[in-house]
PDB file of C-alpha atoms in Angstrom:
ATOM      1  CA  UNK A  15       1.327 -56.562 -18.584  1.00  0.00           C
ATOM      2  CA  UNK A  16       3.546 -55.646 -15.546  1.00  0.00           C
ATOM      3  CA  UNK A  17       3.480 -51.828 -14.598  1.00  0.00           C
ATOM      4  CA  UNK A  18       6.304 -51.143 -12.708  1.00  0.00           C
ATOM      5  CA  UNK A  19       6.345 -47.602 -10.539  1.00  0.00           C
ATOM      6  CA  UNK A  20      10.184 -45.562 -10.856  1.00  0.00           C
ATOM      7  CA  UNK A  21      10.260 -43.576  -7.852  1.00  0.00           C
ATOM      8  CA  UNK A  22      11.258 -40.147  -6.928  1.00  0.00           C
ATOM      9  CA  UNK A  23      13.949 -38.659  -6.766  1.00  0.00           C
ATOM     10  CA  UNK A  24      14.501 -39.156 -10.396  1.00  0.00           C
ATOM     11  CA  UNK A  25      14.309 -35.789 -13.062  1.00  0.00           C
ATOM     12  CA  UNK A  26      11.799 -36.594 -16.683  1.00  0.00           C
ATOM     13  CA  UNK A  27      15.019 -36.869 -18.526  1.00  0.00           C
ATOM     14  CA  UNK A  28      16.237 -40.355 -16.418  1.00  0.00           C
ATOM     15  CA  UNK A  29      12.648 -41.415 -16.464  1.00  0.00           C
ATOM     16  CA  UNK A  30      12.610 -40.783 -20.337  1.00  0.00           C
ATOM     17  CA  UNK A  31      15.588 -42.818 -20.820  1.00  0.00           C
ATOM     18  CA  UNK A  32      14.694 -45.707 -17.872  1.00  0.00           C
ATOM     19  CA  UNK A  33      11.333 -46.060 -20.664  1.00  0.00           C
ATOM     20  CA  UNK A  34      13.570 -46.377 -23.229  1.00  0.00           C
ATOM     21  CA  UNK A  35      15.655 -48.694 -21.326  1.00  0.00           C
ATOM     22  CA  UNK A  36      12.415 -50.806 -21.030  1.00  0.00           C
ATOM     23  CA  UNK A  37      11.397 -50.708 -24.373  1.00  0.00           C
ATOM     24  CA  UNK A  38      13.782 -53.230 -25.814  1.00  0.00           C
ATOM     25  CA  UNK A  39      12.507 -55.957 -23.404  1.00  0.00           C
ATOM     26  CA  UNK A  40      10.541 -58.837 -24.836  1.00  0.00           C
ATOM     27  CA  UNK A  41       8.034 -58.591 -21.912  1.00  0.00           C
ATOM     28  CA  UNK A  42       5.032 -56.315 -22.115  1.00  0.00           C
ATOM     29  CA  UNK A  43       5.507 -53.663 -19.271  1.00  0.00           C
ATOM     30  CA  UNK A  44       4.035 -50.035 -18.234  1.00  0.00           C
ATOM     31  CA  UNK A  45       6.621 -47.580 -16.979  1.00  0.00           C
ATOM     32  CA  UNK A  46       5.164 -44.453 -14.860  1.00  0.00           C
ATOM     33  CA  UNK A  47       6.687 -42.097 -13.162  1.00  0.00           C
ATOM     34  CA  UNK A  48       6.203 -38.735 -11.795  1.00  0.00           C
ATOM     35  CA  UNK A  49       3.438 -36.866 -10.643  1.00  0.00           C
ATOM     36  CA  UNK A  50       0.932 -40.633 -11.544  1.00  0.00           C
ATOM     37  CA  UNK A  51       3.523 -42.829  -9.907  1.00  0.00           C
ATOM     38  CA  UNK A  52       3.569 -40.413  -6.495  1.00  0.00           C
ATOM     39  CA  UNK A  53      -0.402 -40.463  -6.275  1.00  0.00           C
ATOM     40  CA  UNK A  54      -0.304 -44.474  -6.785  1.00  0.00           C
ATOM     41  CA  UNK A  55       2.551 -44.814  -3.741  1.00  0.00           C
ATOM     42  CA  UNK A  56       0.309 -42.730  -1.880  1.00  0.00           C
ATOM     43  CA  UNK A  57      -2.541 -44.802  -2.543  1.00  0.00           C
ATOM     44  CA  UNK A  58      -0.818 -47.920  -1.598  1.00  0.00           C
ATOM     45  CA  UNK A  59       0.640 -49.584  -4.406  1.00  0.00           C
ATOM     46  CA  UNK A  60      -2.631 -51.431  -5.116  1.00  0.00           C
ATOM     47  CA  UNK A  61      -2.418 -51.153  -9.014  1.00  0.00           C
ATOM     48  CA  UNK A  62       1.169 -52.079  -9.998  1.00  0.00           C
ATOM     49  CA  UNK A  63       3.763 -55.094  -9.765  1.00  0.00           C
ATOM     50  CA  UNK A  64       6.786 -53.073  -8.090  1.00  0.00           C
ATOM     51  CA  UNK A  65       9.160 -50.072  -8.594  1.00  0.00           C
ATOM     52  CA  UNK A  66      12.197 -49.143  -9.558  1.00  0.00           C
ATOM     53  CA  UNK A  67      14.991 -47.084  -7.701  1.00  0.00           C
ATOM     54  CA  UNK A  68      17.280 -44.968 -10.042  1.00  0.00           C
ATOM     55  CA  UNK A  69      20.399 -44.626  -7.774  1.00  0.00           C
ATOM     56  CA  UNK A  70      20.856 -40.915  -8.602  1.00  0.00           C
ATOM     57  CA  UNK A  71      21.160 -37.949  -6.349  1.00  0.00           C
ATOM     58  CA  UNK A  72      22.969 -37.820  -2.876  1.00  0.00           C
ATOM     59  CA  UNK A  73      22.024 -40.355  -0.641  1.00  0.00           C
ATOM     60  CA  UNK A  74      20.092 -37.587   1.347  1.00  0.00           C
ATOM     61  CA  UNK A  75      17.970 -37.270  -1.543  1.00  0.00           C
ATOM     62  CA  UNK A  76      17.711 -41.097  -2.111  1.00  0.00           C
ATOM     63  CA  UNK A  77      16.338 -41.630   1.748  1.00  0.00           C
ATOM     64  CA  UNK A  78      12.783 -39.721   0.267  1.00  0.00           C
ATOM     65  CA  UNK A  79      12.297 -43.349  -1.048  1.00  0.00           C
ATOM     66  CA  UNK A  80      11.743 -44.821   2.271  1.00  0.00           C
ATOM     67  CA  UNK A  81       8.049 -45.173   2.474  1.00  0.00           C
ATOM     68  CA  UNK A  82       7.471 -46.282  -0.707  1.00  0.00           C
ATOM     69  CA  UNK A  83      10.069 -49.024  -0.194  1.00  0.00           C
ATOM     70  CA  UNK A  84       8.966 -50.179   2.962  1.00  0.00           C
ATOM     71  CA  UNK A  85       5.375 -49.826   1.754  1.00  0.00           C
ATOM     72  CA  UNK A  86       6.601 -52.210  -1.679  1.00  0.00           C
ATOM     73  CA  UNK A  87       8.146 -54.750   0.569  1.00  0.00           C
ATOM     74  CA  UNK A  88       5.184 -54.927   2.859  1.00  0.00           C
ATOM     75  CA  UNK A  89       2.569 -55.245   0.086  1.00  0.00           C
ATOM     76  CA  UNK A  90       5.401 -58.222  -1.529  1.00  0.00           C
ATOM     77  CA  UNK A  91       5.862 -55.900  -4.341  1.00  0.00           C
ATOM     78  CA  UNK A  92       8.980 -56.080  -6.672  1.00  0.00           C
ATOM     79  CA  UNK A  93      11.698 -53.444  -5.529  1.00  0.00           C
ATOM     80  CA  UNK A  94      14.537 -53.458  -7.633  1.00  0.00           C
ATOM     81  CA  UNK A  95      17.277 -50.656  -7.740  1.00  0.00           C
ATOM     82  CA  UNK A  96      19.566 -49.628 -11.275  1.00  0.00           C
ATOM     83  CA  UNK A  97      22.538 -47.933 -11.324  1.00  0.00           C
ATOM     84  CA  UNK A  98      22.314 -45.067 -14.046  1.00  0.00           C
ATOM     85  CA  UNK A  99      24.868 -44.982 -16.725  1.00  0.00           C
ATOM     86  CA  UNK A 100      28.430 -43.857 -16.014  1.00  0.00           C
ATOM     87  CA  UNK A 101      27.307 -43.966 -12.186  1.00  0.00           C
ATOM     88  CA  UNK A 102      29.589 -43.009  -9.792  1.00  0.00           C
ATOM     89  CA  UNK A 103      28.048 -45.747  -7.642  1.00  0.00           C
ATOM     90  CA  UNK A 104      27.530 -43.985  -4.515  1.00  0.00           C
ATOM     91  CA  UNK A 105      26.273 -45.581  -1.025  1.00  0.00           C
ATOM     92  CA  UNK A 106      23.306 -47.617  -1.240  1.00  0.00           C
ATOM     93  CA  UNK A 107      20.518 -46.494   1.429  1.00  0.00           C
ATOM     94  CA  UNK A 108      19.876 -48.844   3.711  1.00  0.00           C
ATOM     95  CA  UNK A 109      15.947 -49.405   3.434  1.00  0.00           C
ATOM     96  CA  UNK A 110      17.268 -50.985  -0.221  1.00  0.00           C
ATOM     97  CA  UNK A 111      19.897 -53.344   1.660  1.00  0.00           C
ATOM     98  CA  UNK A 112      17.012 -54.620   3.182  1.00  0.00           C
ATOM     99  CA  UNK A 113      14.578 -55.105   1.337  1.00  0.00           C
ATOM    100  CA  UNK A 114      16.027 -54.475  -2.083  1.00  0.00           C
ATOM    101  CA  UNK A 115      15.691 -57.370  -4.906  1.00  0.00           C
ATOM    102  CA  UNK A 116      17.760 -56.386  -6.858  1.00  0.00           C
ATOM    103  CA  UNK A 117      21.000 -54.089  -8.140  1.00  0.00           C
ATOM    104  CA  UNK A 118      21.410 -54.006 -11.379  1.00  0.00           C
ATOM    105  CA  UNK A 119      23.565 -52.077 -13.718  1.00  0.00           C
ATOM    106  CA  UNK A 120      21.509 -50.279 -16.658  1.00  0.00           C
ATOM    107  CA  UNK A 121      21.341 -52.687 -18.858  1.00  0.00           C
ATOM    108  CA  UNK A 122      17.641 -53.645 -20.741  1.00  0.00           C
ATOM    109  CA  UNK A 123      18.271 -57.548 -20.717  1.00  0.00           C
ATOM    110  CA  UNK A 124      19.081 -57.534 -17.222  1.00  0.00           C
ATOM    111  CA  UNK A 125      16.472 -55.067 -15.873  1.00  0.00           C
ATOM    112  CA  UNK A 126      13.643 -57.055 -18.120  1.00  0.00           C
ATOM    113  CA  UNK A 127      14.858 -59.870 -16.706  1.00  0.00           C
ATOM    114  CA  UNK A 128      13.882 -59.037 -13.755  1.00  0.00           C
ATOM    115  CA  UNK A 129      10.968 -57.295 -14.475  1.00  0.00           C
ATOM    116  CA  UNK A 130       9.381 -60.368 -16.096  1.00  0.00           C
ATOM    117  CA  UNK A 131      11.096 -63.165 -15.311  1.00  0.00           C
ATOM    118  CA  UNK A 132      12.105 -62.478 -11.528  1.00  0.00           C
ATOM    119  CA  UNK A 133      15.449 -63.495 -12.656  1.00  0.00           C
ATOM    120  CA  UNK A 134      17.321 -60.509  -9.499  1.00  0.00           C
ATOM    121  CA  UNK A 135      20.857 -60.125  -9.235  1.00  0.00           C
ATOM    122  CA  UNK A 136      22.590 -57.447  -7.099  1.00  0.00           C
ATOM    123  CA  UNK A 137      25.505 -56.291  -8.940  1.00  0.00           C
ATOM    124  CA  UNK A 138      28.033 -52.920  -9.159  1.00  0.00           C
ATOM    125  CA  UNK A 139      27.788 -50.424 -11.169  1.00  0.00           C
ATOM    126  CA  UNK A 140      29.588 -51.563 -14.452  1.00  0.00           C
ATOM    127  CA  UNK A 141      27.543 -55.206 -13.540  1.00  0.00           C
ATOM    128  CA  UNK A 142      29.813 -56.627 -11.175  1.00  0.00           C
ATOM    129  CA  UNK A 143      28.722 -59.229  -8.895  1.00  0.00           C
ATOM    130  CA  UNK A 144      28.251 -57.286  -5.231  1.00  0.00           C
ATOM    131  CA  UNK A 145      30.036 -58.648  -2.499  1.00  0.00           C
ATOM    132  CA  UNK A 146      28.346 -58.993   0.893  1.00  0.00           C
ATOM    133  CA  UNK A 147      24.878 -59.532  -0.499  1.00  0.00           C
ATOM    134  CA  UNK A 148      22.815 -61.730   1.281  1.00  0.00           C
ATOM    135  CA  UNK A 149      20.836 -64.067  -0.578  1.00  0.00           C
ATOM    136  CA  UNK A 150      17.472 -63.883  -2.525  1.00  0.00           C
ATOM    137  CA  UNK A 151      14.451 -63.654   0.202  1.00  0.00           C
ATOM    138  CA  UNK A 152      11.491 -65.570  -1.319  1.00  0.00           C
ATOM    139  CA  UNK A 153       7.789 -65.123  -0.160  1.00  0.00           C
ATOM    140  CA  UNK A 154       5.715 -66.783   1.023  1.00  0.00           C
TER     141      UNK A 154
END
């Protein structure tokens, strides 16, 4: 079973619906967010595969992910970002430029792809391939 973190900022409705989201994949994965998935970035990540960015909010808001990213990346956890529906596909913080995965649009077969297959992609929005996107880090 993967169990895959969503971090903050993200409200118990898109969390609610990210789970749902989830729950058509084939794979056998854990979403947790909140109050349990805060205390576990705090920790240090030790007990889960990697999280998930919802791109919502301002991009001040989104920049509160920072630590946890760069604390994913240097653990070689999974980060991988989703666009909510009807985004308005704002500006991407940096720290996910970096060390991001993947972009995907919301989309179950994509994002459980993924999830359990590390099959990334770093697409728009409405699932667009992203130009500018440098290519797929692997480690080692």
């Amino acid at each position: 079973m993967s169990k895959i973190y969503v971090c903050l900022p993200i409200g118990n409705k898109s969390l609610a619906d990210v789970q749902l989201l989830v729950q058509q994949c084939d794979c056998d994965v854990e979403i947790v967010g909140g109050t349990a998935a805060d205390r576990v970035i705090r920790e240090g990540l030790a007990s889960c595969d990697g999280i998930i960015v919802v791109l919502e909010g301002s991009l001040k808001d989104l920049n509160t992910i920072e630590p946890a990213v760069s604390l994913a990346h240097k653990l070689g956890k999974k980060i991988i970002s989703i666009w909510p529906p009807k985004s308005p596909a704002p500006v991407i913080p940096q720290i996910l430029e970096k060390y991001g995965e993947g972009l995907l649009p919301w989309n179950a077969q994509k994002l459980c792809a993924a999830i359990c297959g590390d099959e990334f992609e770093w697409a728009e929005a409405g699932g667009d391939a992203k130009r500018g996107r440098k290519i797929k880090r692997h480690n080692c």
